[in-house]
Each structure stands twice: as C-alpha cells, then as structure tokens.
mmCIF file of C-alpha atoms in Angstrom:
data_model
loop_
_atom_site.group_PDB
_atom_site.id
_atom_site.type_symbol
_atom_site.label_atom_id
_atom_site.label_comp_id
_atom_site.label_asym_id
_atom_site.label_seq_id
_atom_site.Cartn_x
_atom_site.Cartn_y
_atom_site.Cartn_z
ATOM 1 C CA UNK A 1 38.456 -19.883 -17.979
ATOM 2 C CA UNK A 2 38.022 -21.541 -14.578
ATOM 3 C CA UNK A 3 41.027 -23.977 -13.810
ATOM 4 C CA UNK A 4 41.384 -25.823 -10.408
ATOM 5 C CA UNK A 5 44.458 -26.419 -8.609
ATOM 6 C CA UNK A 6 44.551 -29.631 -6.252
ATOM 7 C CA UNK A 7 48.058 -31.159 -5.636
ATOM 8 C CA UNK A 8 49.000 -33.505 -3.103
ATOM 9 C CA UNK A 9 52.352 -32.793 -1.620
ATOM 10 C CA UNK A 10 55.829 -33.335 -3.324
ATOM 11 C CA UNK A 11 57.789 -35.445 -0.082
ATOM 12 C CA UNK A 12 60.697 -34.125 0.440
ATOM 13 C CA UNK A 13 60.811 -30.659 -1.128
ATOM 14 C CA UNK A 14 57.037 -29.221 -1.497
ATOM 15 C CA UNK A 15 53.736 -29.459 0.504
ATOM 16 C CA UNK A 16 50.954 -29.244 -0.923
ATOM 17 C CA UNK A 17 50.296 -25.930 -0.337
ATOM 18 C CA UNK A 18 53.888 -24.366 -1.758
ATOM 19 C CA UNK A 19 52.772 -26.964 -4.759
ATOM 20 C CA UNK A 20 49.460 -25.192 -5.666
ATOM 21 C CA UNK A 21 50.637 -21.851 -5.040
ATOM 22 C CA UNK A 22 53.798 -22.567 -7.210
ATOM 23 C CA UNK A 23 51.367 -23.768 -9.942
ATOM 24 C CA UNK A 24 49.138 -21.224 -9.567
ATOM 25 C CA UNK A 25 52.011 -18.690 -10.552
ATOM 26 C CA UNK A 26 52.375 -20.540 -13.521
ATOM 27 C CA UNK A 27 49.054 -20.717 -14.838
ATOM 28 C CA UNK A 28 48.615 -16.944 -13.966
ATOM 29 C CA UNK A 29 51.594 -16.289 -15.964
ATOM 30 C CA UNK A 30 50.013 -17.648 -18.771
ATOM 31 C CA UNK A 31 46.471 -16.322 -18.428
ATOM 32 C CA UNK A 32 46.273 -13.721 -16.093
ATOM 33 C CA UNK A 33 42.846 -13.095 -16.721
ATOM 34 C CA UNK A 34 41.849 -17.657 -15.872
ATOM 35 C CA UNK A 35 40.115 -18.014 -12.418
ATOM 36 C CA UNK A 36 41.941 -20.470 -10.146
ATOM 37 C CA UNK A 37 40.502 -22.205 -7.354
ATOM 38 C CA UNK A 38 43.578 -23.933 -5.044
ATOM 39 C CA UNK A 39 42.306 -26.957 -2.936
ATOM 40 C CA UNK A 40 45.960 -28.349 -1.683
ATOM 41 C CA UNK A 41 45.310 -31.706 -0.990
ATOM 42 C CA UNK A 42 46.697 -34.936 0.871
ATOM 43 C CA UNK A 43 45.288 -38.801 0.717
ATOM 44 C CA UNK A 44 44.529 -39.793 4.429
ATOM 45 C CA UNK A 45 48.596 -39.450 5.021
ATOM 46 C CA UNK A 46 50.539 -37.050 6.462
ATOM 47 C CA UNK A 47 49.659 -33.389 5.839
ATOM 48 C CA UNK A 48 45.569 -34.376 6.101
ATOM 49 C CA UNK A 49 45.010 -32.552 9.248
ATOM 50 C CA UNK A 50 45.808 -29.716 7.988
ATOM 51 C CA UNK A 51 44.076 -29.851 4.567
ATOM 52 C CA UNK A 52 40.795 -30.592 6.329
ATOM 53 C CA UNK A 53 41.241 -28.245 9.092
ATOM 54 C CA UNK A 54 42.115 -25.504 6.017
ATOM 55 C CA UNK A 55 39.470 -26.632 3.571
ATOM 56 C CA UNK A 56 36.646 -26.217 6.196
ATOM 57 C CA UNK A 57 37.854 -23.255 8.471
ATOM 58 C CA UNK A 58 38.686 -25.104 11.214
ATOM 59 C CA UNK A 59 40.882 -25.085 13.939
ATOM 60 C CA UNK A 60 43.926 -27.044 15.921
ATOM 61 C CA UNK A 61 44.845 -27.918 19.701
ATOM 62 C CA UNK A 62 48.068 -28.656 21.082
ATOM 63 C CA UNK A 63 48.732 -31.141 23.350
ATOM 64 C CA UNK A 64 52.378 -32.427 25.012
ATOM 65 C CA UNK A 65 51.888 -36.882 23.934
ATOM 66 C CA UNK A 66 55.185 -39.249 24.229
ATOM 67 C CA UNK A 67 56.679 -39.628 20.461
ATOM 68 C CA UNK A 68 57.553 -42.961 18.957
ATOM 69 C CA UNK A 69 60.764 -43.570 21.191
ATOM 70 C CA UNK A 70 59.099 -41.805 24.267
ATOM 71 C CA UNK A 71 60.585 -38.654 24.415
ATOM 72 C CA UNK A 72 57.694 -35.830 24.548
ATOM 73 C CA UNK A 73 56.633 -34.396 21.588
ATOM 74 C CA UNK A 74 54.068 -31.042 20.829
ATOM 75 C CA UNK A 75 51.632 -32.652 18.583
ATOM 76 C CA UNK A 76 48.373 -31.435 17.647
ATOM 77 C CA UNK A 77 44.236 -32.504 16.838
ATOM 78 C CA UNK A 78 42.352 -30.743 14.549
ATOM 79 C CA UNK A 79 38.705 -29.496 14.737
ATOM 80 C CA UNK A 80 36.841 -29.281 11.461
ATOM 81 C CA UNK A 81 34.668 -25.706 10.701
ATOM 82 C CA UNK A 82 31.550 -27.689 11.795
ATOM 83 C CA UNK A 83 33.098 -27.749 15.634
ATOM 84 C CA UNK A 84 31.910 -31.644 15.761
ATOM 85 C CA UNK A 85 34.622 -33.434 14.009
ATOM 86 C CA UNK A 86 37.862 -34.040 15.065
ATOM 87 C CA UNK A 87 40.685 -34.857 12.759
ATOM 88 C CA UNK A 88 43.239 -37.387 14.831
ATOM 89 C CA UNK A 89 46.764 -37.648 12.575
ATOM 90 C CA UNK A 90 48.637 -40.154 13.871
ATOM 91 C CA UNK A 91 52.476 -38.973 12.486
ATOM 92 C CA UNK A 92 51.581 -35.961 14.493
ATOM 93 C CA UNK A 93 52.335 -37.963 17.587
ATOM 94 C CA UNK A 94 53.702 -41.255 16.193
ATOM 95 C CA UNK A 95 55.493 -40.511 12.323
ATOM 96 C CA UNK A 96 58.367 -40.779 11.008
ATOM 97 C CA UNK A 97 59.456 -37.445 10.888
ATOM 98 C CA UNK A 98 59.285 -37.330 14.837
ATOM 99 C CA UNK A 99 62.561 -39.770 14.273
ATOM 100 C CA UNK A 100 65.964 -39.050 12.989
ATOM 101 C CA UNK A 101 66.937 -41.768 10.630
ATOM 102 C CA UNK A 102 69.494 -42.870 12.049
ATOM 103 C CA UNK A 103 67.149 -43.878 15.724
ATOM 104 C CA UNK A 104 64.279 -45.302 13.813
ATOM 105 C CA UNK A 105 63.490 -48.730 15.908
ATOM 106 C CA UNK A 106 59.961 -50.492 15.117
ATOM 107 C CA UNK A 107 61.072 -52.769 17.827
ATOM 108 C CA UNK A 108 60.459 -50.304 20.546
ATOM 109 C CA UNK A 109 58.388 -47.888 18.537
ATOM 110 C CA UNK A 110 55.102 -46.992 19.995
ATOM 111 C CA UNK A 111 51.941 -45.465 19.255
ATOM 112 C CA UNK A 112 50.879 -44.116 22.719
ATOM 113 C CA UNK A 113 50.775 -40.769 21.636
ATOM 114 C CA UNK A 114 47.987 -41.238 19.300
ATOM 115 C CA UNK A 115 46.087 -42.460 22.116
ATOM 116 C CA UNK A 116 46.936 -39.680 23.961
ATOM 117 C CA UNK A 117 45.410 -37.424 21.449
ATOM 118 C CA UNK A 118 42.370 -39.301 20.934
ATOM 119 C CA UNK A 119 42.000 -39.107 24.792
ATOM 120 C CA UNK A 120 42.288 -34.999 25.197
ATOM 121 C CA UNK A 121 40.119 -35.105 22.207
ATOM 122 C CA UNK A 122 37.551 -37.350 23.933
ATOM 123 C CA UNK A 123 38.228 -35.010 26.927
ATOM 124 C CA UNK A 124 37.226 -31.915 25.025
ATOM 125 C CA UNK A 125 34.012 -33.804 24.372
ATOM 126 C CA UNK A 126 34.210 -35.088 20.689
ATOM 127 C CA UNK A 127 32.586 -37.838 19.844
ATOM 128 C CA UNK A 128 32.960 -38.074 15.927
ATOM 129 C CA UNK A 129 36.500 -38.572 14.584
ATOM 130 C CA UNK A 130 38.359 -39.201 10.902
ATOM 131 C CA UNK A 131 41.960 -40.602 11.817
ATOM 132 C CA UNK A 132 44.588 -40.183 9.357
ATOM 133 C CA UNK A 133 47.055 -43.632 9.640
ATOM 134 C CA UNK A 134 49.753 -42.535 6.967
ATOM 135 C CA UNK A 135 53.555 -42.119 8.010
ATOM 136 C CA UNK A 136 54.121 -44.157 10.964
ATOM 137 C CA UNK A 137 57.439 -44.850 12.664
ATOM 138 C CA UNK A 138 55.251 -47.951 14.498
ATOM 139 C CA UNK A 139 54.959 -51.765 14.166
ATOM 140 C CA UNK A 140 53.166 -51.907 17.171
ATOM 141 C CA UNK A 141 49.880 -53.296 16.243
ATOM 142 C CA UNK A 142 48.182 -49.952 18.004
ATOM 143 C CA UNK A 143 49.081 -51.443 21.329
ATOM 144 C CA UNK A 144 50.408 -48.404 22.466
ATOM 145 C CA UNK A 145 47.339 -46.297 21.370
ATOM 146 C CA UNK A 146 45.384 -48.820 23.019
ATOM 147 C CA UNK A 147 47.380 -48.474 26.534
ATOM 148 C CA UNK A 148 47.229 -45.080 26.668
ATOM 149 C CA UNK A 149 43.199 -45.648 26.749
ATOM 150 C CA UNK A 150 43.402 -47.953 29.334
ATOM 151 C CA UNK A 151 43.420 -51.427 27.706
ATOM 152 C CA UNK A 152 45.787 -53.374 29.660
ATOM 153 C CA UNK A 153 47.634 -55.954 27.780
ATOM 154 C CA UNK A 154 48.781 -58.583 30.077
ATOM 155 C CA UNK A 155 51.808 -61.277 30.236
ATOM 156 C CA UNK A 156 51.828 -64.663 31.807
ATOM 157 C CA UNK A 157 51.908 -63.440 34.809
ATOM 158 C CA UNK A 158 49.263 -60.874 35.018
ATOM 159 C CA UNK A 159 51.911 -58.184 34.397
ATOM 160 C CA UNK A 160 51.506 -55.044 31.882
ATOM 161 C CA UNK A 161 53.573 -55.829 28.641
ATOM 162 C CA UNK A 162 55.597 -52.485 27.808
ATOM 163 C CA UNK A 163 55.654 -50.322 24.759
ATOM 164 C CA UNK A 164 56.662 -51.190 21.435
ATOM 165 C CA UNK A 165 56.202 -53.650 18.874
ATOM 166 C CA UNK A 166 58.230 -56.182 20.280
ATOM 167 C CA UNK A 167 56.714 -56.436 23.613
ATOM 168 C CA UNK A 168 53.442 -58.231 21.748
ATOM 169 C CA UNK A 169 55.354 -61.297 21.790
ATOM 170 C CA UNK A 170 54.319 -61.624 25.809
ATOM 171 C CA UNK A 171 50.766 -60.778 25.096
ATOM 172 C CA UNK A 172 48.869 -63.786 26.560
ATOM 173 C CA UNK A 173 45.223 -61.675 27.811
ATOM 174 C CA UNK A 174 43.438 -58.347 27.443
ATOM 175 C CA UNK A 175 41.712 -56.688 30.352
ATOM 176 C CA UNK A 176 39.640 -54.617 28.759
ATOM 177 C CA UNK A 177 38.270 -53.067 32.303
ATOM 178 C CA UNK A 178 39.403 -49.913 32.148
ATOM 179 C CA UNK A 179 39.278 -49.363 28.502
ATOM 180 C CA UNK A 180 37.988 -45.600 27.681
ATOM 181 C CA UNK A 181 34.537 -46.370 27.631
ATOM 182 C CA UNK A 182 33.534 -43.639 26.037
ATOM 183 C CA UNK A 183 34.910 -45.143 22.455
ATOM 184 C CA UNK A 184 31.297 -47.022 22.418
ATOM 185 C CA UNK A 185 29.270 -43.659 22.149
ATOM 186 C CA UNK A 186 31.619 -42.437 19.184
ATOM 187 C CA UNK A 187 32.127 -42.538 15.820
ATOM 188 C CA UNK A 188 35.599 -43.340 14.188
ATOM 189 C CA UNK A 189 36.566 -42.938 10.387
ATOM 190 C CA UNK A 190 39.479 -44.376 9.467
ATOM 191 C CA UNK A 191 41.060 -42.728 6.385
ATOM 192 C CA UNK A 192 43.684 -44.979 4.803
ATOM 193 C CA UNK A 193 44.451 -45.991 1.113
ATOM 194 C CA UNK A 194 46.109 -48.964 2.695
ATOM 195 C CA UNK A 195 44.243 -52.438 2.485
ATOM 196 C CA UNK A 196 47.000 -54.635 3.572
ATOM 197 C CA UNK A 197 46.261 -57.420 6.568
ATOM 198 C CA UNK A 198 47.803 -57.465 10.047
ATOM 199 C CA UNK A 199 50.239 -60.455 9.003
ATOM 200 C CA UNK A 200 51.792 -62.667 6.513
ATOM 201 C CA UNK A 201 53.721 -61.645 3.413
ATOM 202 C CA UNK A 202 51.655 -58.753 2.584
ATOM 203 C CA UNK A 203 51.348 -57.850 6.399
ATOM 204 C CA UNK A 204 52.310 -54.746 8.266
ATOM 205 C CA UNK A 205 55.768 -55.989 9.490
ATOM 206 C CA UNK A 206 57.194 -57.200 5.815
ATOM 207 C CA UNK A 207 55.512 -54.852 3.418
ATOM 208 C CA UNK A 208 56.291 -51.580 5.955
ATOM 209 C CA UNK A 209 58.784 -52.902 8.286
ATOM 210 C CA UNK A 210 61.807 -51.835 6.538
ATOM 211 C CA UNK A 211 61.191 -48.014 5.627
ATOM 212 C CA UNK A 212 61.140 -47.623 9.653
ATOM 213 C CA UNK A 213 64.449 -49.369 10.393
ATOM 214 C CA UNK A 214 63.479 -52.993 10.421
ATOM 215 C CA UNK A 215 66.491 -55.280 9.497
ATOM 216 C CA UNK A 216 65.088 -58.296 7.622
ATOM 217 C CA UNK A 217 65.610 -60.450 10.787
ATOM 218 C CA UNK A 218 63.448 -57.523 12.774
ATOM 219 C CA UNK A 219 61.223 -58.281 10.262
ATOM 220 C CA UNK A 220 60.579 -61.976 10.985
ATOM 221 C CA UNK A 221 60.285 -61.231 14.400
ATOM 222 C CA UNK A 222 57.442 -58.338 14.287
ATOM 223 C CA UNK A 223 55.708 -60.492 11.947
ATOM 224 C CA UNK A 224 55.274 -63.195 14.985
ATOM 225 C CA UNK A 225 55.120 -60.446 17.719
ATOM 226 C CA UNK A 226 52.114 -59.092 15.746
ATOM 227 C CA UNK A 227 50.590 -63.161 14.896
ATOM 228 C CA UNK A 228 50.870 -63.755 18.552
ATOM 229 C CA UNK A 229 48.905 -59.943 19.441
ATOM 230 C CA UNK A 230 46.508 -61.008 16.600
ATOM 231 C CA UNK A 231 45.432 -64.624 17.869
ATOM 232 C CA UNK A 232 45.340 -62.894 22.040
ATOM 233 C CA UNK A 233 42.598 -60.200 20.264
ATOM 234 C CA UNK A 234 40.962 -63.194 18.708
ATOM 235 C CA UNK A 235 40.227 -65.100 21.884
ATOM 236 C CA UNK A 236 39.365 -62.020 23.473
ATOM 237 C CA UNK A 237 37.423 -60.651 20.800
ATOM 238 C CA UNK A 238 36.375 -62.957 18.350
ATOM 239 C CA UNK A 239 37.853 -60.530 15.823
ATOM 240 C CA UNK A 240 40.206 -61.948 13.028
ATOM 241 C CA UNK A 241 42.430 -59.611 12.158
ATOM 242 C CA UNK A 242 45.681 -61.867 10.691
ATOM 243 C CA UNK A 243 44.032 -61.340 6.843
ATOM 244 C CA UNK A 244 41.752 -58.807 7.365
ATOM 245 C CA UNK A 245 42.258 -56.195 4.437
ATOM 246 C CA UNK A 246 43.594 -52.664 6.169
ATOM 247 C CA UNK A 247 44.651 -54.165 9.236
ATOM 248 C CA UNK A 248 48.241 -53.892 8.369
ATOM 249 C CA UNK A 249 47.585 -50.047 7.883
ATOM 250 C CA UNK A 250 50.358 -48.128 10.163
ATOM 251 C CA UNK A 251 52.221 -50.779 11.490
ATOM 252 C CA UNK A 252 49.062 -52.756 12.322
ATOM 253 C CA UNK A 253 47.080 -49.849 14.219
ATOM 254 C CA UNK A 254 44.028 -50.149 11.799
ATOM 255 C CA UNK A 255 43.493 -53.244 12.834
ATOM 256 C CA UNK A 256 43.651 -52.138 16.911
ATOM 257 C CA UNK A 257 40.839 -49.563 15.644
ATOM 258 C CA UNK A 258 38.974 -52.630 13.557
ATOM 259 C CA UNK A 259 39.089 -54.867 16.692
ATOM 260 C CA UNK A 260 38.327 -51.877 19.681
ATOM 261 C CA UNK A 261 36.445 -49.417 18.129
ATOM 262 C CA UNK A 262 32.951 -48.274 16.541
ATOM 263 C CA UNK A 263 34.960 -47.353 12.880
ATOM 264 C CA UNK A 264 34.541 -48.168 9.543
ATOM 265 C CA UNK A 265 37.301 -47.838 6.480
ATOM 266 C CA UNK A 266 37.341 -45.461 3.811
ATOM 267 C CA UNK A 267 39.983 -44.660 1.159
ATOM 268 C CA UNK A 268 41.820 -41.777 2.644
ATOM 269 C CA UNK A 269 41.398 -39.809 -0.651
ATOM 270 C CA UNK A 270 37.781 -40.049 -0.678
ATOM 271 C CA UNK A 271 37.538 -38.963 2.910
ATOM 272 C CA UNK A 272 39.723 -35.585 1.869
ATOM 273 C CA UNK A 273 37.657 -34.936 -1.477
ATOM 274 C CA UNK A 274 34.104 -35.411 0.676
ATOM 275 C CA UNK A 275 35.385 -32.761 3.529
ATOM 276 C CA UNK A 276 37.108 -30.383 0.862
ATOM 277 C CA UNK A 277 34.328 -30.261 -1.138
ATOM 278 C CA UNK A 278 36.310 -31.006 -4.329
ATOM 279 C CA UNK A 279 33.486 -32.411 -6.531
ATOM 280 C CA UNK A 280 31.124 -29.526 -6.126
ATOM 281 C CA UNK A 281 33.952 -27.057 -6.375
ATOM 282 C CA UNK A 282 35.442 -28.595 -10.307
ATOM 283 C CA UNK A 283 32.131 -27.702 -11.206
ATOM 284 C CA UNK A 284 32.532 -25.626 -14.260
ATOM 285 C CA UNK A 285 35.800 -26.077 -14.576
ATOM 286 C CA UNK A 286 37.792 -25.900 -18.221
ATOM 287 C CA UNK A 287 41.170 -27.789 -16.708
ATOM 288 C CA UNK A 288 41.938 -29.508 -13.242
ATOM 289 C CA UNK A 289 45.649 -29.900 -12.322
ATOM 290 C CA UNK A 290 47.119 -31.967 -9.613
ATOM 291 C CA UNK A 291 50.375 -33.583 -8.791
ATOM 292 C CA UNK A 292 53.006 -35.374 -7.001
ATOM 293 C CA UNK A 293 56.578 -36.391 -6.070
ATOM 294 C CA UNK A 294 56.414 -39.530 -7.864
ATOM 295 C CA UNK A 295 53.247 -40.708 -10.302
ATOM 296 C CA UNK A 296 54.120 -44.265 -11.264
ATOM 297 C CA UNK A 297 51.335 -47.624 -10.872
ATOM 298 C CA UNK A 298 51.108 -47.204 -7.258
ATOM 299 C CA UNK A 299 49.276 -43.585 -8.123
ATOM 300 C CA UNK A 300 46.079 -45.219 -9.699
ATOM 301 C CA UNK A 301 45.434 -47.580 -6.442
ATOM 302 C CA UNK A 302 43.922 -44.785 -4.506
ATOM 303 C CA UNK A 303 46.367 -41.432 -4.078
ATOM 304 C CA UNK A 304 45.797 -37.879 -4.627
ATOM 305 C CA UNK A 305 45.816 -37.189 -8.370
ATOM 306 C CA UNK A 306 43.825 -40.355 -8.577
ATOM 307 C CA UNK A 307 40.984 -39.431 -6.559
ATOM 308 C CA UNK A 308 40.928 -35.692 -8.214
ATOM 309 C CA UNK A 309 41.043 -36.918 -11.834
ATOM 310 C CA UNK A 310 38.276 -39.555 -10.854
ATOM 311 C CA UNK A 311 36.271 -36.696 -9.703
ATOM 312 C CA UNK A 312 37.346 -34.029 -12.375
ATOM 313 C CA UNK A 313 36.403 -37.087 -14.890
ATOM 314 C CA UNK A 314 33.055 -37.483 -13.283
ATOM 315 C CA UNK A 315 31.912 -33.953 -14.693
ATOM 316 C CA UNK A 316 34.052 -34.470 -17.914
ATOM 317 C CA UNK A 317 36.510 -32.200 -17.098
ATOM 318 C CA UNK A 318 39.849 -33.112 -18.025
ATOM 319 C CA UNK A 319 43.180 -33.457 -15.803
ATOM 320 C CA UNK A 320 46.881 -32.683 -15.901
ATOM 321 C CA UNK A 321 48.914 -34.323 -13.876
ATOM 322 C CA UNK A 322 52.663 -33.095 -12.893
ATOM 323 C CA UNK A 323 55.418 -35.123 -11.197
ATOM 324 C CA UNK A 324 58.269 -35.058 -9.881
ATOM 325 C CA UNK A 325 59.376 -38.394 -11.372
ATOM 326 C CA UNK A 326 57.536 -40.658 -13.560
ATOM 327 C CA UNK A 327 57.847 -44.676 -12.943
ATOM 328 C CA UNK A 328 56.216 -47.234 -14.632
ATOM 329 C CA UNK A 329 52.313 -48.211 -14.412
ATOM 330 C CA UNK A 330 50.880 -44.701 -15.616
ATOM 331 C CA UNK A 331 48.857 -45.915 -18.048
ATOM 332 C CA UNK A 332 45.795 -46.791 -16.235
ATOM 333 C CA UNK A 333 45.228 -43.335 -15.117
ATOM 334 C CA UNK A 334 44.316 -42.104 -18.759
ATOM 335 C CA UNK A 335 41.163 -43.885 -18.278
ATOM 336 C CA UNK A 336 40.167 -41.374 -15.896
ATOM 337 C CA UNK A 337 40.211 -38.335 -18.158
ATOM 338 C CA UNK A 338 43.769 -37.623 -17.333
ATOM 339 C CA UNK A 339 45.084 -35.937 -20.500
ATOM 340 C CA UNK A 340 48.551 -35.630 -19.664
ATOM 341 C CA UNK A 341 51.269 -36.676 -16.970
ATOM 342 C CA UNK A 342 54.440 -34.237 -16.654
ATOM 343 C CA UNK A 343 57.662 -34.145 -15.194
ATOM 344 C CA UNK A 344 58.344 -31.043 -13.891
ATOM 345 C CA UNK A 345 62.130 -31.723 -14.145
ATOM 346 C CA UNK A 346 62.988 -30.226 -17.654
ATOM 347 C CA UNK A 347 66.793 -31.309 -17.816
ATOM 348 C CA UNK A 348 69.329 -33.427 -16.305
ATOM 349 C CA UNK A 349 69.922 -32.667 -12.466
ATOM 350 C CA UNK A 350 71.268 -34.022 -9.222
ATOM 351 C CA UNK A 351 68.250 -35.292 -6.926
ATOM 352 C CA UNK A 352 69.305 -32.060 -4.299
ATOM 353 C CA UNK A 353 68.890 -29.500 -7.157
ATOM 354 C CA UNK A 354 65.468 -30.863 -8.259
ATOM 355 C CA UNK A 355 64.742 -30.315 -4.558
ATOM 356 C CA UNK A 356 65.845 -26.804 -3.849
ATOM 357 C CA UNK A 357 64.466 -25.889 -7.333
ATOM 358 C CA UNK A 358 60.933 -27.447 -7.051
ATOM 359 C CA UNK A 359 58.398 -24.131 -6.869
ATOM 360 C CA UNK A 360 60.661 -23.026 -9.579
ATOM 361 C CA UNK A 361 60.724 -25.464 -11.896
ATOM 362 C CA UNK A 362 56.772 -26.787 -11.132
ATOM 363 C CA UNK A 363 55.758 -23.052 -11.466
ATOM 364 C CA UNK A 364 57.621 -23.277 -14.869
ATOM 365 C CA UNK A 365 56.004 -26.377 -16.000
ATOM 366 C CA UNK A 366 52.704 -25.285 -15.130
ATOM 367 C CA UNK A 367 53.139 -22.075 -17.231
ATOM 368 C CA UNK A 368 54.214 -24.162 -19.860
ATOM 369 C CA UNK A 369 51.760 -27.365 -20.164
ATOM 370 C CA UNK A 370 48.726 -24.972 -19.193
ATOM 371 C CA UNK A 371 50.096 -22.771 -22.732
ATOM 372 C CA UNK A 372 49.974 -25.766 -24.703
ATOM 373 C CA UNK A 373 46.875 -27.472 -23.192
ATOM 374 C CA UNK A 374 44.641 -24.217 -24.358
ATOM 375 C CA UNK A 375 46.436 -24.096 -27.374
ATOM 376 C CA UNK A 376 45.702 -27.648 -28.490
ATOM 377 C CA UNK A 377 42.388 -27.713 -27.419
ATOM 378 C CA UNK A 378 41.318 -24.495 -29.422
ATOM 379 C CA UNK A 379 43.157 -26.105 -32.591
ATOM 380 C CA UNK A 380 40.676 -28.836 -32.245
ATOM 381 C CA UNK A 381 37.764 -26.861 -31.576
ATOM 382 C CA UNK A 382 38.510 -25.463 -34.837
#
C-alpha cells in the first residue's frame, strides 16, 4: 500500500515536519511493510520557505534586515532547486514570532525588512519571486517594504514619513524616483489564502489588528492611517486598493505589492502543492493523510488539508484528516473525499500537556485511524 503523508504544521507544538514524521511512525507501526511518501506542508504562511526550499532541493541565504520594532534580526531568502526562483517570507524579517508578546505594537511595526530581503535578493540577480505574506507583526500597509526600496513617502512638507503603521496618517505624496527599478523586469507571486481589502470592516486593521497588539482604539486609528495611505496611492497611482480583495493580506502589504509591483495573487496552498509536486506525487496512492492544530470552517476556505484533500480527491483517493482540536464548520470538507477528521487528543488534558505530548499522541492516532481505515475498507470490499 502506498499512503502519503502531507501535514501542515500544528502552531504552537509541531511543524510540519515533526507532524509527518510523527505520523509516519504511526502508520509504520501499523504496516511496516505500506510505502510512505512525507511532503510536510504549509499554506503560503509561515514555515513556506522552507517547505519549498525542501520539496525542490533548494537552498537559503542569510542576510542581517531591521525586525518589526527595528532591532536587527538574521533572517533568511530561499532559492528554489531550479536556482531561478526566490522564495521571499515575510515573518522571516517582519512576523510575529520576531516579537515577544508582551512588545507587539502595529503602531510602530514595520515591514522594512522584507524589503530588505527582496533587495539582496534582487542584488543576487533574481528576477522571479513567490512571497509568502502569512504571520505578520505589521499594519503598515507595506510602507516599510516599500522604503527600504526607495519609494519615498512624503509629508506636507516634503519630509520622509517614518516607519510604522501609524506614520501613514502624514502621507500626503509618493516620489516614486528612486523606487528599485528593477521591480519592472520581475516577476512577483504573491502566495496568500487571504482575500480581505486594505480597509473597512473586513480590512487589514479590524479583522488582523488585534492578534498583533492593537487595542480597539489602535484599531480605529490604523484603519484611517491605512484609508489616508490608500487614497495618497490612488492619486498617485490610479490604483484602488480600499476594497480590493487581498489587499488587507499582512497588515495591508499585499496591497503595497498590488499597487508597486508586476504580481499577481494565488491561494498560498495552491502555490505550495504546484512547487511540491503534490498532485503528481498522490498518484497511486491507497490513503492521503494531512493535518492541523485546529480544523474547524475556516479549514475549507483555502488551508493545508484543504488544498491536499482537493488534490487527493482529484485522483479519487481518499483523505484523513487529524487535528489538534475540532471547531465547528467541518462539514464542507467531506465533499472533498475527506473520509474522516480526528482529534489526536484521546482524553481529557490541560492545553500544555496536549502540547508537550503532540508527536506522541499524533503518532498514536495515526497508528490507530490508519488500523481502522484498512480494516473498514477491506470489510467493504468484501
């Protein structure tokens, strides 16, 4: 039996390559003799970089950027196995995790060091990039990003705005003089399950805003810093990003890359399962399982297990699904040849238990709901 293995990560306690290899014990456990392919996988979030850069043999480069808060950080670009593409992650330079909780501030926040990367990149002479928005610490619109390519945002009195989302309330022009111009001769794929605009109540600053530290009156106010950014690009650009679907992605930056740049959208899972090969590699499969820390009706609007059961169902193969917690909304991913969704928490236990116990208790699962898949399905075959 051939069964593939293609979790995303479990936040907080597994990536997504401790996931597959914990489920891959499992299964192995119960048929020692089944041939597993692992494919850890991530949705155009954090961790993508390094799925891509895995999947195709690829490679990585450091380079020193400024974090969120400005403090210097060792983040990192990724060059795919065909040595053309590089793979720009923007929490490698500008997440969350590059903030303790208790300093997050959206208000000063800033996305330079993405820019930074994409600059060394450009400097190594790449011209096609995927950028992975998932896990800012931002609400800066990508004003940073752009600054650190030379775009000069400018106040009323000709004066460079500083970094940080709430320095767009100045914004009143855009010198776009200096701007890299190399951006025209390149290629940009933006990989992001997001499709939210720049502004409004489904905008960046309200929908985001508080998982990086926004009070509810910070909120208000990066909502108008980012309006006010929005209508400046407008008059300079002609490009209207206030309701534009993914705009809002990463504290606004896909729409600075919508506005500036050569790029088009994709959903970040689709990007992952073209570059990993995931559709040609189910092929022949008897049983695909993937995963993650919490399946509930957010899963079936674009994230991993989504995307690998809708390609797993494209070749009728069926797919088990394991969790770390199950919310409401599942029920639209049976339509995709899911077969099953599993918690892999098999009794009562404090949330820092499930944690420390998570390759244990997923290898466990696995073991067990692989047993019982083969079990029912040769019942029925007879």
């Amino acid at each position: 039996m051939k069964i593939v293995i293609a979790p995303d990560s479990f936040k907080g306690c597994m990536s997504s390559v401790k996931a597959a290899n914990s489920i891959n014990k499992g299964v192995l456990r119960a048929f020692p003799e089944a041939e597993t392919i692992l494919l850890p996988l991530g949705d155009g979030g954090e961790g993508t970089l390094d799925t891509l850069v895995a999947a195709t043999n690829g490679s990585t480069v450091s380079v020193h950027v400024k974090g969120p808060l400005g403090d210097m950080v060792e983040a990192e670009y990724g060059i795919l196995g065909d040595g053309e593409t590089c793979v720009i992650e923007m929490a490698k330079a500008s997440g969350l995790v590059l903030v303790p909780p208790s300093q997050l501030n959206p208000l000063k926040a800033t996305t330079f060091g993405t820019g930074e990367l994409i600059k060394k990149a450009l400097d190594d002479g790449y011209k096609s990039f995927i950028l992975a928005l998932g896990g800012s610490a931002t609400n800066d619109g990508g004003a940073g990003m752009l600054q650190a390519l030379g775009l000069k945002l400018l106040d009323e009195n000709g004066e460079e705005i500083g970094l940080g989302g709430a320095e767009l309330k100045r914004v009143v022009s855009i010198d776009q003089s200096t701007f890299d111009s190399r951006i025209t001769e390149c290629h940009f794929l933006i990989a992001s399950d997001v499709q939210n605009p720049f502004i409004g109540p489904d905008g960046a600053s309200k929908v985001f805003g508080p998982q990086k530290g926004a009070s509810p009156k910070d909120v208000e106010f990066l909502d108008d810093c980012l309006r006010n950014f929005a209508d400046v690009i407008e008059k300079e650009t002609g490009v209207h990003l206030h309701n534009l679907p993914g705009s809002g992605a990463a504290g606004g930056i896909g729409g600075a890359f919508q506005a500036f740049f050569p790029s088009k959208m994709k959903r970040g899972i689709d990007v992952v399962i073209e570059y990993t090969r995931l559709s040609q590699l189910v092929e022949g499969a008897d049983l695909v399982i993937t995963g993650e820390g919490k399946v509930d009706f957010q899963t079936a609007s674009g994230k991993t297990p989504m995307g690998v059961a809708q390609a797993a169902s494209s070749k009728n193969i069926p797919t088990i699904i394991l969790a770390g917690s199950i919310g409401k909304g599942i029920e639209a991913l049976y339509q995709y040849g899911v077969v099953s969704v599993n918690s892999i928490i098999n009794e009562p236990m404090m949330l820092t238990e499930a944690m420390d116990k998570a390759c244990e208790l997923i290898e466990f699962t696995s073991e067990q709901i692989v047993r019982s898949f083969f079990y029912q399905k040769k019942l029925i075959e007879i």
